[in-house]
GROMACS .gro file of C-alpha atoms in nm:
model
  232
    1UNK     CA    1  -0.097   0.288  -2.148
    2UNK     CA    2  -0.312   0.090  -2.366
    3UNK     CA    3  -0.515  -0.225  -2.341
    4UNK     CA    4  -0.594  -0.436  -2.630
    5UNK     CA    5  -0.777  -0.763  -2.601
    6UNK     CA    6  -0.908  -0.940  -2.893
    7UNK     CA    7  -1.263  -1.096  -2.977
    8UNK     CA    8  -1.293  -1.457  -3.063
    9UNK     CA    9  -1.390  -1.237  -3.433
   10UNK     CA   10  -1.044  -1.083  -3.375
   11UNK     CA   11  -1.236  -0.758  -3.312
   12UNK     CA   12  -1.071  -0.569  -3.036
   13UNK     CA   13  -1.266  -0.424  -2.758
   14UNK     CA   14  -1.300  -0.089  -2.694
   15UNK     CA   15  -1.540  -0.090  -2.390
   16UNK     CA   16  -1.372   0.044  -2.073
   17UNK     CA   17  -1.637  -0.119  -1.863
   18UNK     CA   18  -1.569  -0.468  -2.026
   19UNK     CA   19  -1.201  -0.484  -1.914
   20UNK     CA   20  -1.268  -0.349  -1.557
   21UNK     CA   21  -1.555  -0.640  -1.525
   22UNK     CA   22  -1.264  -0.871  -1.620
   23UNK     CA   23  -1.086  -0.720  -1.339
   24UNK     CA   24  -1.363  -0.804  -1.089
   25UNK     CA   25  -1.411  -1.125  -1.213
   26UNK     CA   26  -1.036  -1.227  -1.116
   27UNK     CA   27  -1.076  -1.061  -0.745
   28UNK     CA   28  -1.444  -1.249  -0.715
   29UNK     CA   29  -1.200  -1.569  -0.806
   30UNK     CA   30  -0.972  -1.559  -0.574
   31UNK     CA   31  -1.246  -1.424  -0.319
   32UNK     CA   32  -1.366  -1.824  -0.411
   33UNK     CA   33  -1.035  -1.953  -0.397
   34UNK     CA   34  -0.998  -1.798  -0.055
   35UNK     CA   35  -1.292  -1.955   0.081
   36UNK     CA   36  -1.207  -2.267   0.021
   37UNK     CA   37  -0.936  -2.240   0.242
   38UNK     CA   38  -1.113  -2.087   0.504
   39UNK     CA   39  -1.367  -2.335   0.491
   40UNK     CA   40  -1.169  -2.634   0.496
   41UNK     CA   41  -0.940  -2.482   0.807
   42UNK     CA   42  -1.261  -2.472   0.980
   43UNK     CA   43  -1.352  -2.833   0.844
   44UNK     CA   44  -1.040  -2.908   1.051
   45UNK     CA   45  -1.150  -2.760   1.347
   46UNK     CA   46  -0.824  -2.513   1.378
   47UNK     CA   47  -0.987  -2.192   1.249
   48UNK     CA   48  -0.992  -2.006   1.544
   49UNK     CA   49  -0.587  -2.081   1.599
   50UNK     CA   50  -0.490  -1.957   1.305
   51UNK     CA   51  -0.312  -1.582   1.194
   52UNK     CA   52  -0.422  -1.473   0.847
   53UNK     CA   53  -0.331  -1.204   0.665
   54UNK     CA   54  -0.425  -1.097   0.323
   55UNK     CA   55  -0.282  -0.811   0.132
   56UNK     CA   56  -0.137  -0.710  -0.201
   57UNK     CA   57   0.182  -0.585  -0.261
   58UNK     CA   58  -0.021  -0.337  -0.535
   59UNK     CA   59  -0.389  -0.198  -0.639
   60UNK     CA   60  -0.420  -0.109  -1.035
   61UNK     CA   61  -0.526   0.201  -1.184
   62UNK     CA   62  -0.854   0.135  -1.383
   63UNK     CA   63  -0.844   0.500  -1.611
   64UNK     CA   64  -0.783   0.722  -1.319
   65UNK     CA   65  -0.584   1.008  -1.485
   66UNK     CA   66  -0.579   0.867  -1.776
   67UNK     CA   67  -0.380   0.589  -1.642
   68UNK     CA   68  -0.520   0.276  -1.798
   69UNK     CA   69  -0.495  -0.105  -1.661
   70UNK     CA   70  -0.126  -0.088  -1.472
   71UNK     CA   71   0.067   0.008  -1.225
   72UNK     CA   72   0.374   0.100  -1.146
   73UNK     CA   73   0.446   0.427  -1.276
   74UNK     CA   74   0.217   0.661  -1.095
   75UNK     CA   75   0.132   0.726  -0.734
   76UNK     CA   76  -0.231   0.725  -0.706
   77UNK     CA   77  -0.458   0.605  -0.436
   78UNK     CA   78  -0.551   0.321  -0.686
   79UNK     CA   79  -0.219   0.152  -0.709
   80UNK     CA   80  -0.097   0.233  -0.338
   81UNK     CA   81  -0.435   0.185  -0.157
   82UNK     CA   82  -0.457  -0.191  -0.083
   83UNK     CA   83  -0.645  -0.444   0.085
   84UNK     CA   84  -0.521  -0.565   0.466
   85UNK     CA   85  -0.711  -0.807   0.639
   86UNK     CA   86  -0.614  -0.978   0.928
   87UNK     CA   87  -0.758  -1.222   1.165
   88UNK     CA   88  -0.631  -1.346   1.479
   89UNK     CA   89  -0.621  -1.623   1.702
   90UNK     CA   90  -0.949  -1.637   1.879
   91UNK     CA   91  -1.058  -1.296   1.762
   92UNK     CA   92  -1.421  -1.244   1.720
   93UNK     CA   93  -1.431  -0.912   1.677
   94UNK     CA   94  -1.477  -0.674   1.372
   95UNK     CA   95  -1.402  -0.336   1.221
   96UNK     CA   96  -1.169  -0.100   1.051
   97UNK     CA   97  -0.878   0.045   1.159
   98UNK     CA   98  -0.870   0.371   0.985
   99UNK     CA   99  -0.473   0.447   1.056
  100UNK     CA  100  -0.256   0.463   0.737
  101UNK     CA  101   0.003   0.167   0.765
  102UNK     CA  102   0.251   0.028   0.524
  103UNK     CA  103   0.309  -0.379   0.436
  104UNK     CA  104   0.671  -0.304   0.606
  105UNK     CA  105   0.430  -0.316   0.939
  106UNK     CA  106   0.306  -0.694   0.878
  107UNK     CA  107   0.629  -0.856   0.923
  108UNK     CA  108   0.699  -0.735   1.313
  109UNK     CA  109   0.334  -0.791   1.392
  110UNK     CA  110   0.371  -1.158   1.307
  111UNK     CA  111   0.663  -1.138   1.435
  112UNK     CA  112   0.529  -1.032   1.738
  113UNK     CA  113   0.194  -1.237   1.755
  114UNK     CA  114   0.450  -1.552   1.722
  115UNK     CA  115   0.609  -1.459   2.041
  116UNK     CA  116   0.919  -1.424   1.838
  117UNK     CA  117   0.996  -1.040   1.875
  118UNK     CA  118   1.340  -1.120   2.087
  119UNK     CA  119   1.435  -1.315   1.694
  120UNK     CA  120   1.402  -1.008   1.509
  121UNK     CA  121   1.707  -0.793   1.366
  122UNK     CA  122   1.874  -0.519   1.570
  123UNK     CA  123   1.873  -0.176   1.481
  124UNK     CA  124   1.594  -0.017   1.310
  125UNK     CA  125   1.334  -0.153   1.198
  126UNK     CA  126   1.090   0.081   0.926
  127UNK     CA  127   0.774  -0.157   0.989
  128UNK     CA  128   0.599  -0.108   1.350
  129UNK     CA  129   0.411  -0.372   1.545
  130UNK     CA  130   0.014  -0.297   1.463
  131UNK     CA  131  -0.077  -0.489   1.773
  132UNK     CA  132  -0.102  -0.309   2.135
  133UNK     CA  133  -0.003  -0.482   2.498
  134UNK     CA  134  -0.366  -0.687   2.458
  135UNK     CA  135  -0.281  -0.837   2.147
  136UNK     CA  136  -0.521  -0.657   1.941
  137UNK     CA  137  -0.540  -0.421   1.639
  138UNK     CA  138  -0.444  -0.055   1.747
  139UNK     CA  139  -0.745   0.142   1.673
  140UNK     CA  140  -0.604   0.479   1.771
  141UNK     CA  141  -0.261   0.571   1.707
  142UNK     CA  142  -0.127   0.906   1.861
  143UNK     CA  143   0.205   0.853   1.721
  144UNK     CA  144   0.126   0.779   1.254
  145UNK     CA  145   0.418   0.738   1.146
  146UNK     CA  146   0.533   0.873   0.779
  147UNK     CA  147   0.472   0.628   0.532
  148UNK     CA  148   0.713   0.625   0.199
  149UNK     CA  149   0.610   0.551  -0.178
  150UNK     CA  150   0.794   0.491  -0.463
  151UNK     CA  151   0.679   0.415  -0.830
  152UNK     CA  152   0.891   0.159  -0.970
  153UNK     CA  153   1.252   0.205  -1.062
  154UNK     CA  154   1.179   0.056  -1.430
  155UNK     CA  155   1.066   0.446  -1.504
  156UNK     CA  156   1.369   0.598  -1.462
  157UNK     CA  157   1.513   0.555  -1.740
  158UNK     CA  158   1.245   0.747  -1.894
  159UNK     CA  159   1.340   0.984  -1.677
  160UNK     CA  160   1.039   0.921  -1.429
  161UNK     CA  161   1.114   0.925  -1.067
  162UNK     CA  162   0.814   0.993  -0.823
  163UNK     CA  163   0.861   0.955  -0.437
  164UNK     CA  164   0.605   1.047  -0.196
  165UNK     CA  165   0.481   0.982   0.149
  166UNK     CA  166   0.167   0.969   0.335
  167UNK     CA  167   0.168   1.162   0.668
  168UNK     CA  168  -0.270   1.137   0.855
  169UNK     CA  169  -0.474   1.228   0.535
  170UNK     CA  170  -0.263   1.434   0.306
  171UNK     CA  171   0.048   1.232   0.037
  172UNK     CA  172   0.290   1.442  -0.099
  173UNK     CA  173   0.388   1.320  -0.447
  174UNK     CA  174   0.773   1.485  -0.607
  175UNK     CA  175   0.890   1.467  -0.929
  176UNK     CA  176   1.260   1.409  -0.883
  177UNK     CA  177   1.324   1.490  -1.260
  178UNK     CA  178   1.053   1.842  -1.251
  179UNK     CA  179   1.111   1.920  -0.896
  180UNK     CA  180   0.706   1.953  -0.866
  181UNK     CA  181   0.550   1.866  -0.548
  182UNK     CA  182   0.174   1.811  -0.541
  183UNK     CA  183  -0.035   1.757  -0.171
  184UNK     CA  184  -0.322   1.602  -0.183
  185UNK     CA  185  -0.598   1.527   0.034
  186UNK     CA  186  -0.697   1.152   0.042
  187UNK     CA  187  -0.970   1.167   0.295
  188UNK     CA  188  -1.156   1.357   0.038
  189UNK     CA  189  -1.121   1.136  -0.265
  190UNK     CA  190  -0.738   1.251  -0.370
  191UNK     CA  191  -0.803   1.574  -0.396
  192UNK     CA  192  -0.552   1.786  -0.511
  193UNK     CA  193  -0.495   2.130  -0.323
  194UNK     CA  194  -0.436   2.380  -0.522
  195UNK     CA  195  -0.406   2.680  -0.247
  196UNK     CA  196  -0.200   2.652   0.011
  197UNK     CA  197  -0.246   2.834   0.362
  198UNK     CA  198  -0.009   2.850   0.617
  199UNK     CA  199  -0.121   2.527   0.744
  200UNK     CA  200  -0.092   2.311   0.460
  201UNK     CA  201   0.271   2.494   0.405
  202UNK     CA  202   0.383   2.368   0.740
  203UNK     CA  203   0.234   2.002   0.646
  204UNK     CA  204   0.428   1.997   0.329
  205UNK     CA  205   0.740   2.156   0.516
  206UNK     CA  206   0.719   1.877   0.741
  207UNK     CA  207   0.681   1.617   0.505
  208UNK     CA  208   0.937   1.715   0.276
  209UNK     CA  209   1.174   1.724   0.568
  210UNK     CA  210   1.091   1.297   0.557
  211UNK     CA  211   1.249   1.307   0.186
  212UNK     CA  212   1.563   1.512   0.359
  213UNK     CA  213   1.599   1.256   0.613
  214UNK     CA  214   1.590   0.974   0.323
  215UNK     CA  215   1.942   1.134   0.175
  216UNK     CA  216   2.094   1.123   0.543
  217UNK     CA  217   2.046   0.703   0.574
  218UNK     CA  218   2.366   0.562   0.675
  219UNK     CA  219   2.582   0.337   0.483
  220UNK     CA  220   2.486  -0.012   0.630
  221UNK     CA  221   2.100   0.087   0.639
  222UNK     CA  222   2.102   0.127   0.312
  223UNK     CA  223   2.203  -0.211   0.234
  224UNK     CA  224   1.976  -0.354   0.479
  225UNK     CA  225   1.739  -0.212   0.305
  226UNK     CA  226   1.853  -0.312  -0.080
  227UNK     CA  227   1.927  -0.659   0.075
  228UNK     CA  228   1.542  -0.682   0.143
  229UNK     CA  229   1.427  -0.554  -0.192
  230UNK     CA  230   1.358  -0.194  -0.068
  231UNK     CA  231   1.651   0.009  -0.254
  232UNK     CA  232   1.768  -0.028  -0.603
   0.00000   0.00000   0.00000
């Protein structure tokens, strides 16, 4: 893609650095805009009762790959890798979870943190409560689930149609339309592995066997799941 912005001289700007600083000037913004809030819910002395969460529902790729300033169309770790930040009720203390979850896993935690688990639908549910029996954030989970990408379904009629999942530290990206699959290792920066041994055979075996299971979804799953936005 290609970004063009205009000078007040109507000189367009060619800096790469210029539009990413942009970039980071509307994140420190909404950083501000965020503070307010906090600040005034602790002006109201109901801070510590409060649940929030902040996410995105996308990152941005910023030239990786020669992918310039959108998303959408490729599956790197700078347009699936986003921000999730949650504080709860009380809660004083701090860290990172470093288990791979999806935004399908906020709803039942709220859910759950609400005392409202009993109220949510029957059947299966993709998203998994992030929360253990102490009410706070899991940070060991011997059980990471498979976690599913997409890029958006406005590619395919270019003929464009990635899927891939996350499974621990590797992503497997396919090219519906090639039939390539790439594994990459995103503890190390995305990187790509070229050679495969036996054990990174069985890892891809394994997760292509999650794409295989996607083709098997029953009938009223599937419109579960394209009632909430999830299927085309």
């Amino acid at each position: 893609g290609e970004a063009w912005l205009k000078k007040s001289n109507l000189e367009f700007v060619t800096d790469k650095a210029y539009y990413i600083s942009q970039y980071d000037a509307e994140i420190f913004f909404m950083d501000s805009q965020l503070g307010k809030i906090i600040e005034y819910l602790k002006w109201m002395g109901s801070y510590e009762n409060w649940v929030i969460v902040l996410l995105s529902d996308h990152g941005e790729s910023l030239g990786e790959d020669n992918y310039f300033f959108d998303h959408g169309y490729k599956l790197a770790e700078g347009s699936i890798k986003i921000p999730l930040i949650i504080k709860l009720p009380q809660e004083r203390r701090r860290g990172v979870v470093d288990v791979p979850v999806s935004i399908c896993d906020v709803y039942p935690t709220i859910m759950s943190l609400s005392g409202l688990h009993s109220r949510m639908p029957k059947g299966n549910l993709y998203g998994k409560n992030m929360l253990d029996e102490n009410k706070l954030l899991q940070k060991v989970s011997s059980s990471v689930k498979t976690i599913m990408l997409e890029n958006d379904p406005a590619h395919e009629a270019e003929n464009i149609k990635l899927i891939g999942c996350i499974w621990k530290s590797y992503k497997l990206t396919y090219d519906m339309t090639t039939n390539e699959k790439v594994l990459y290792d995103i503890s190390k920066k995305e990187t790509k592995l070229e050679n495969h041994d036996a054990d990174k055979q069985r890892i891809i075996d394994r997760m292509i066997n999650f794409f295989d299971k996607l083709n098997n979804i029953s009938i009223a799953d599937k419109q579960e799941l394209r009632s909430l936005g999830y299927l085309q």
